[in-house]
Coordinates of C-alpha atoms in Angstrom, one line a residue:
X1 CA 18.1 21.4 5.9
X2 CA 15.4 19.9 3.8
X3 CA 12.1 18.0 4.2
X4 CA 11.2 14.5 3.5
X5 CA 8.6 15.9 0.9
X6 CA 11.3 17.7 -0.9
X7 CA 13.6 14.7 -1.1
X8 CA 10.7 12.4 -2.3
X9 CA 9.7 15.0 -5.0
X10 CA 13.2 15.7 -6.2
X11 CA 14.9 12.3 -5.9
X12 CA 11.9 9.9 -5.7
X13 CA 11.4 7.0 -3.2
X14 CA 8.9 6.6 -0.4
X15 CA 8.4 9.5 1.8
X16 CA 7.8 7.5 5.0
X17 CA 10.3 4.6 4.5
X18 CA 13.5 4.7 6.6
X19 CA 15.6 3.5 3.6
X20 CA 13.7 4.8 0.6
X21 CA 14.7 3.7 -2.9
X22 CA 15.0 6.7 -5.3
X23 CA 13.9 6.0 -8.8
X24 CA 16.6 5.0 -11.3
X25 CA 16.1 8.2 -13.2
X26 CA 17.1 10.2 -10.2
X27 CA 19.9 8.0 -9.3
X28 CA 21.4 8.2 -12.7
X29 CA 21.5 12.0 -12.6
X30 CA 23.2 12.2 -9.2
X31 CA 26.6 11.1 -7.9
X32 CA 26.6 8.8 -4.7
X33 CA 29.2 10.4 -1.8
X34 CA 30.0 11.0 12.5
X35 CA 29.8 7.6 13.3
X36 CA 26.6 6.1 14.5
X37 CA 24.6 2.9 15.3
X38 CA 21.9 1.3 13.2
X39 CA 19.2 -0.8 15.0
X40 CA 16.8 -3.4 13.6
X41 CA 14.4 -5.8 14.9
X42 CA 16.9 -8.8 14.3
X43 CA 20.5 -9.3 13.4
X44 CA 21.6 -9.4 9.8
X45 CA 24.3 -9.1 7.3
X46 CA 26.4 -6.0 6.2
X47 CA 24.8 -3.5 3.8
X48 CA 25.9 -4.2 0.2
X49 CA 26.1 -0.5 -0.8
X50 CA 27.2 2.9 0.5
X51 CA 24.2 4.7 2.0
X52 CA 23.4 8.4 1.7
X53 CA 22.4 9.3 5.1
X54 CA 20.1 12.1 6.4
X55 CA 19.3 12.9 10.0
X56 CA 16.3 14.7 11.5
X57 CA 17.4 18.0 12.8
X58 CA 14.3 20.1 13.4
X59 CA 11.6 17.9 14.5
X60 CA 8.1 19.3 13.6
X61 CA 4.8 17.4 14.0
X62 CA 4.3 15.9 10.6
X63 CA 6.9 14.5 8.2
X64 CA 6.1 17.1 5.6
X65 CA 7.4 19.9 7.9
X66 CA 10.2 18.2 9.7
X67 CA 13.8 19.2 8.7
X68 CA 16.5 16.7 7.7
X69 CA 20.2 17.3 7.3
X70 CA 22.6 15.5 4.8
X71 CA 25.3 13.7 6.9
X72 CA 27.4 12.1 4.1
X73 CA 28.0 8.7 2.5
X74 CA 28.0 5.8 5.0
X75 CA 29.3 2.3 5.2
X76 CA 27.1 0.1 7.3
X77 CA 28.5 -3.1 8.8
X78 CA 27.3 -5.6 11.4
X79 CA 28.4 -4.9 14.9
X80 CA 30.4 -7.3 17.0
X81 CA 28.4 -8.8 18.8
X82 CA 25.6 -8.5 16.1
X83 CA 22.8 -7.9 18.5
X84 CA 21.9 -6.4 21.9
X85 CA 22.2 -8.7 24.9
X86 CA 19.3 -9.1 27.4
X87 CA 21.1 -6.7 29.8
X88 CA 21.7 -4.1 27.0
X89 CA 18.1 -4.3 26.0
X90 CA 16.9 -3.9 29.7
X91 CA 19.1 -0.8 30.2
X92 CA 17.4 1.1 27.4
X93 CA 14.7 3.6 28.4
X94 CA 11.0 2.6 28.5
X95 CA 10.4 4.9 25.5
X96 CA 12.8 2.9 23.5
X97 CA 11.0 -0.4 24.4
X98 CA 7.6 1.0 23.6
X99 CA 8.7 2.7 20.4
X100 CA 10.0 -0.5 19.0
X101 CA 7.2 -2.7 20.3
X102 CA 4.7 -0.3 18.8
X103 CA 6.4 -0.3 15.4
X104 CA 6.6 -4.1 15.3
X105 CA 2.9 -4.4 15.9
X106 CA 1.7 -1.6 13.7
X107 CA 4.2 -2.0 10.7
X108 CA 4.4 -4.8 8.1
X109 CA 8.0 -5.3 8.8
X110 CA 7.2 -6.5 12.2
X111 CA 5.3 -9.6 10.9
X112 CA 8.3 -11.9 11.1
X113 CA 9.0 -11.1 14.8
X114 CA 5.3 -11.5 15.7
X115 CA 5.0 -14.9 13.8
X116 CA 8.1 -16.3 15.6
X117 CA 6.7 -15.1 18.9
X118 CA 3.4 -16.9 18.2
X119 CA 5.1 -20.1 16.9
X120 CA 7.3 -20.4 20.0
X121 CA 4.3 -20.2 22.2
X122 CA 2.4 -22.8 20.3
X123 CA 5.3 -25.3 19.4
X124 CA 7.5 -24.8 22.5
X125 CA 10.6 -24.6 20.1
X126 CA 12.3 -22.4 17.6
X127 CA 10.2 -22.3 14.4
X128 CA 11.6 -23.0 10.9
X129 CA 11.6 -20.4 8.3
X130 CA 8.9 -22.3 6.4
X131 CA 6.6 -22.3 9.5
X132 CA 7.2 -18.6 9.8
X133 CA 6.2 -18.0 6.2
X134 CA 3.0 -19.9 6.6
X135 CA 1.9 -18.0 9.6
X136 CA 2.7 -14.7 7.9
X137 CA 0.5 -15.7 4.9
X138 CA -2.4 -16.7 7.2
X139 CA -2.3 -13.6 9.3
X140 CA -2.8 -15.3 12.6
X141 CA 0.2 -13.5 14.0
X142 CA -1.8 -10.3 14.4
X143 CA -3.0 -11.6 17.8
X144 CA 0.5 -10.9 19.2
X145 CA 0.3 -7.7 21.3
X146 CA 2.9 -5.0 22.0
X147 CA 3.4 -6.4 25.5
X148 CA 4.2 -9.9 24.1
X149 CA 6.8 -8.3 21.8
X150 CA 8.6 -6.4 24.8
X151 CA 8.5 -9.6 26.9
X152 CA 10.1 -11.6 23.9
X153 CA 13.0 -9.2 24.0
X154 CA 13.3 -9.1 27.8
X155 CA 13.5 -13.0 27.8
X156 CA 16.1 -13.0 25.0
X157 CA 13.9 -15.0 22.6
X158 CA 14.3 -12.0 20.2
X159 CA 17.3 -9.8 20.0
X160 CA 17.7 -6.4 18.5
X161 CA 20.2 -6.2 15.6
X162 CA 23.1 -3.6 15.6
X163 CA 25.1 -2.2 12.9
X164 CA 28.0 0.4 12.9
X165 CA 27.8 3.4 10.6
X166 CA 31.0 4.9 9.3
X167 CA 31.1 8.0 7.0
X168 CA 33.5 7.3 4.1
X169 CA 32.7 10.2 1.9
X170 CA 30.8 13.5 1.5
X171 CA 29.2 14.6 -1.7
X172 CA 29.7 18.4 -1.8
X173 CA 27.9 18.8 -5.2
X174 CA 24.9 17.1 -3.8
X175 CA 24.8 19.1 -0.7
X176 CA 25.3 22.4 -2.7
X177 CA 22.5 21.5 -5.0
X178 CA 20.2 20.9 -2.0
X179 CA 21.2 24.3 -0.7
X180 CA 20.3 26.0 -3.9
X181 CA 17.1 24.1 -4.8
X182 CA 15.2 23.8 -1.6
X183 CA 14.6 27.4 -0.9
X184 CA 12.9 27.9 -4.3
X185 CA 11.2 24.7 -4.4
X186 CA 7.4 24.8 -4.6
X187 CA 5.6 21.7 -3.4
X188 CA 3.3 20.1 -6.1
X189 CA -0.4 20.4 -5.4
X190 CA -1.9 17.7 -3.5
X191 CA -4.1 15.1 -5.2
X192 CA -7.8 15.8 -5.1
X193 CA -9.5 13.4 -2.7
X194 CA -12.6 12.0 -4.1
X195 CA -15.7 12.5 -2.0
X196 CA -17.9 9.6 -0.8
X197 CA -20.6 10.8 -3.1
X198 CA -18.4 10.7 -6.1
X199 CA -17.2 7.3 -5.5
X200 CA -20.7 6.1 -5.0
X201 CA -21.8 7.7 -8.2
X202 CA -19.1 6.1 -10.1
X203 CA -19.6 2.6 -8.7
X204 CA -23.3 2.6 -8.9
X205 CA -23.7 4.5 -12.3
X206 CA -26.1 2.4 -14.3
X207 CA -28.4 3.0 -17.3
X208 CA -32.1 2.0 -16.9
X209 CA -32.8 -0.8 -19.3
X210 CA -35.6 -0.2 -21.9
X211 CA -37.6 -3.2 -20.5
X212 CA -37.6 -1.7 -16.9
X213 CA -38.9 1.7 -18.3
X214 CA -41.7 -0.1 -20.2
X215 CA -42.9 -2.1 -17.2
X216 CA -42.7 0.9 -15.1
X217 CA -45.0 2.7 -17.3
X218 CA -47.3 -0.2 -17.5
X219 CA -47.6 -0.3 -13.8
X220 CA -48.5 3.5 -13.7
X221 CA -52.1 4.5 -13.1
X222 CA -54.0 4.6 -16.5
X223 CA -57.0 6.7 -17.0
X224 CA -58.6 6.6 -20.3
X225 CA -62.0 8.2 -21.0
X226 CA -64.2 7.7 -24.1
X227 CA -66.0 11.0 -24.8
X228 CA -67.7 9.7 -27.9
X229 CA -71.6 10.3 -28.3
X230 CA -74.0 7.4 -28.0
X231 CA -75.5 8.0 -31.5
X232 CA -72.8 8.7 -34.1
X233 CA -70.1 6.1 -34.0
X234 CA -70.3 2.7 -35.6
X235 CA -67.7 0.3 -34.7
X236 CA -68.5 -2.0 -37.5
X237 CA -66.7 0.1 -40.1
X238 CA -64.9 2.7 -37.8
X239 CA -66.8 5.7 -39.4
X240 CA -68.6 8.4 -37.5
X241 CA -72.2 9.3 -38.7
X242 CA -73.6 12.8 -38.4
X243 CA -76.4 13.2 -35.8
X244 CA -79.9 14.0 -37.3
X245 CA -81.1 17.4 -36.0
X246 CA -84.7 18.6 -35.4
X247 CA -86.4 20.7 -38.0
X248 CA -86.6 23.5 -35.4
X249 CA -83.4 25.3 -35.5
X250 CA -84.2 27.1 -32.4
X251 CA -84.8 23.9 -30.4
X252 CA -81.8 23.1 -28.1
X253 CA -79.5 20.6 -29.3
X254 CA -79.5 17.3 -27.4
X255 CA -76.4 16.9 -25.4
X256 CA -74.3 13.9 -26.2
X257 CA -74.2 11.2 -23.6
X258 CA -70.9 10.2 -22.3
X259 CA -69.9 6.7 -21.6
X260 CA -68.7 5.5 -18.3
X261 CA -65.4 3.6 -18.4
X262 CA -63.6 1.6 -15.7
X263 CA -60.3 2.9 -14.4
X264 CA -57.7 0.1 -14.5
X265 CA -54.8 0.2 -12.1
X266 CA -52.1 -2.3 -12.2
X267 CA -50.3 -3.0 -9.0
X268 CA -46.6 -4.3 -8.8
X269 CA -47.8 -7.9 -8.0
X270 CA -49.9 -8.2 -11.2
X271 CA -48.4 -9.2 -14.3
X272 CA -48.8 -6.5 -17.2
X273 CA -51.6 -7.6 -19.5
X274 CA -52.0 -6.9 -23.3
X275 CA -53.2 -3.4 -24.0
X276 CA -57.1 -3.0 -23.3
X277 CA -59.2 -1.9 -26.2
X278 CA -62.3 0.1 -25.2
X279 CA -65.5 0.2 -27.3
X280 CA -68.9 1.7 -26.9
X281 CA -71.6 -0.5 -25.8
X282 CA -74.3 -1.5 -28.3
X283 CA -77.9 -0.4 -28.2
X284 CA -81.1 -2.0 -29.4
X285 CA -81.2 0.2 -32.5
X286 CA -77.4 -0.3 -33.0
X287 CA -76.2 -3.6 -31.9
X288 CA -72.6 -4.5 -32.0
X289 CA -71.6 -7.5 -34.1
X290 CA -68.5 -9.4 -33.0
X291 CA -66.6 -11.6 -35.4

């Protein structure tokens, strides 16, 4: 007995699908080789190829742990009659009805059935294949509930398809390889799931444009102080003159006066202006001449 996880890893194909399709690389490396019934949501044609059949033997919660046993190579043909009658459907257990109704509503393969049920209710006749395709594309069939599905089968509007399963061969080499490989098989490590924070960081990762940085700096509070003395700086030529001291070396040196400057704060609503140039105010003895 093996698990679905093992079969998907060793032979490819979907781990959840009822009829998985192994990848070509796996099929090329393996040779294809108890009666039963196969049910489907509607009647259909014979299977074109011989199917390799596995049956769940040890059911454990979670498909990765349940055990499946290889049964052989099966030929699957349409039964006669090809579908359950209303009486045969009604004789099945409620769990059978609920299981199929739930699958038809929840799984994508039930869209055809739900679309036909909806169109019959709206058109009061059997829908065409084109009409069914249009409803599937629109997605409006999703309003059909599980109870609607069960009642459609009870009325006979929908009929469950039936196929016969006949074992025609048994691949001993395949079975022996399963027996030898599975006990030593080590499951591959699960893929690391990205956290919400990682996805957010990847989708919203942006570099700050230079212009935004410049504007942000301009909107910041600016405090500039001019500590130059009153007598000693000439703005006409940009040079600084020495301050004349008293003849008395012991006399205290006059303290240089500090100029008061205004503190400019730009808010977000104000447009950034050109850089402000500060200059000392002129005096009567040293006026400032503006060009």
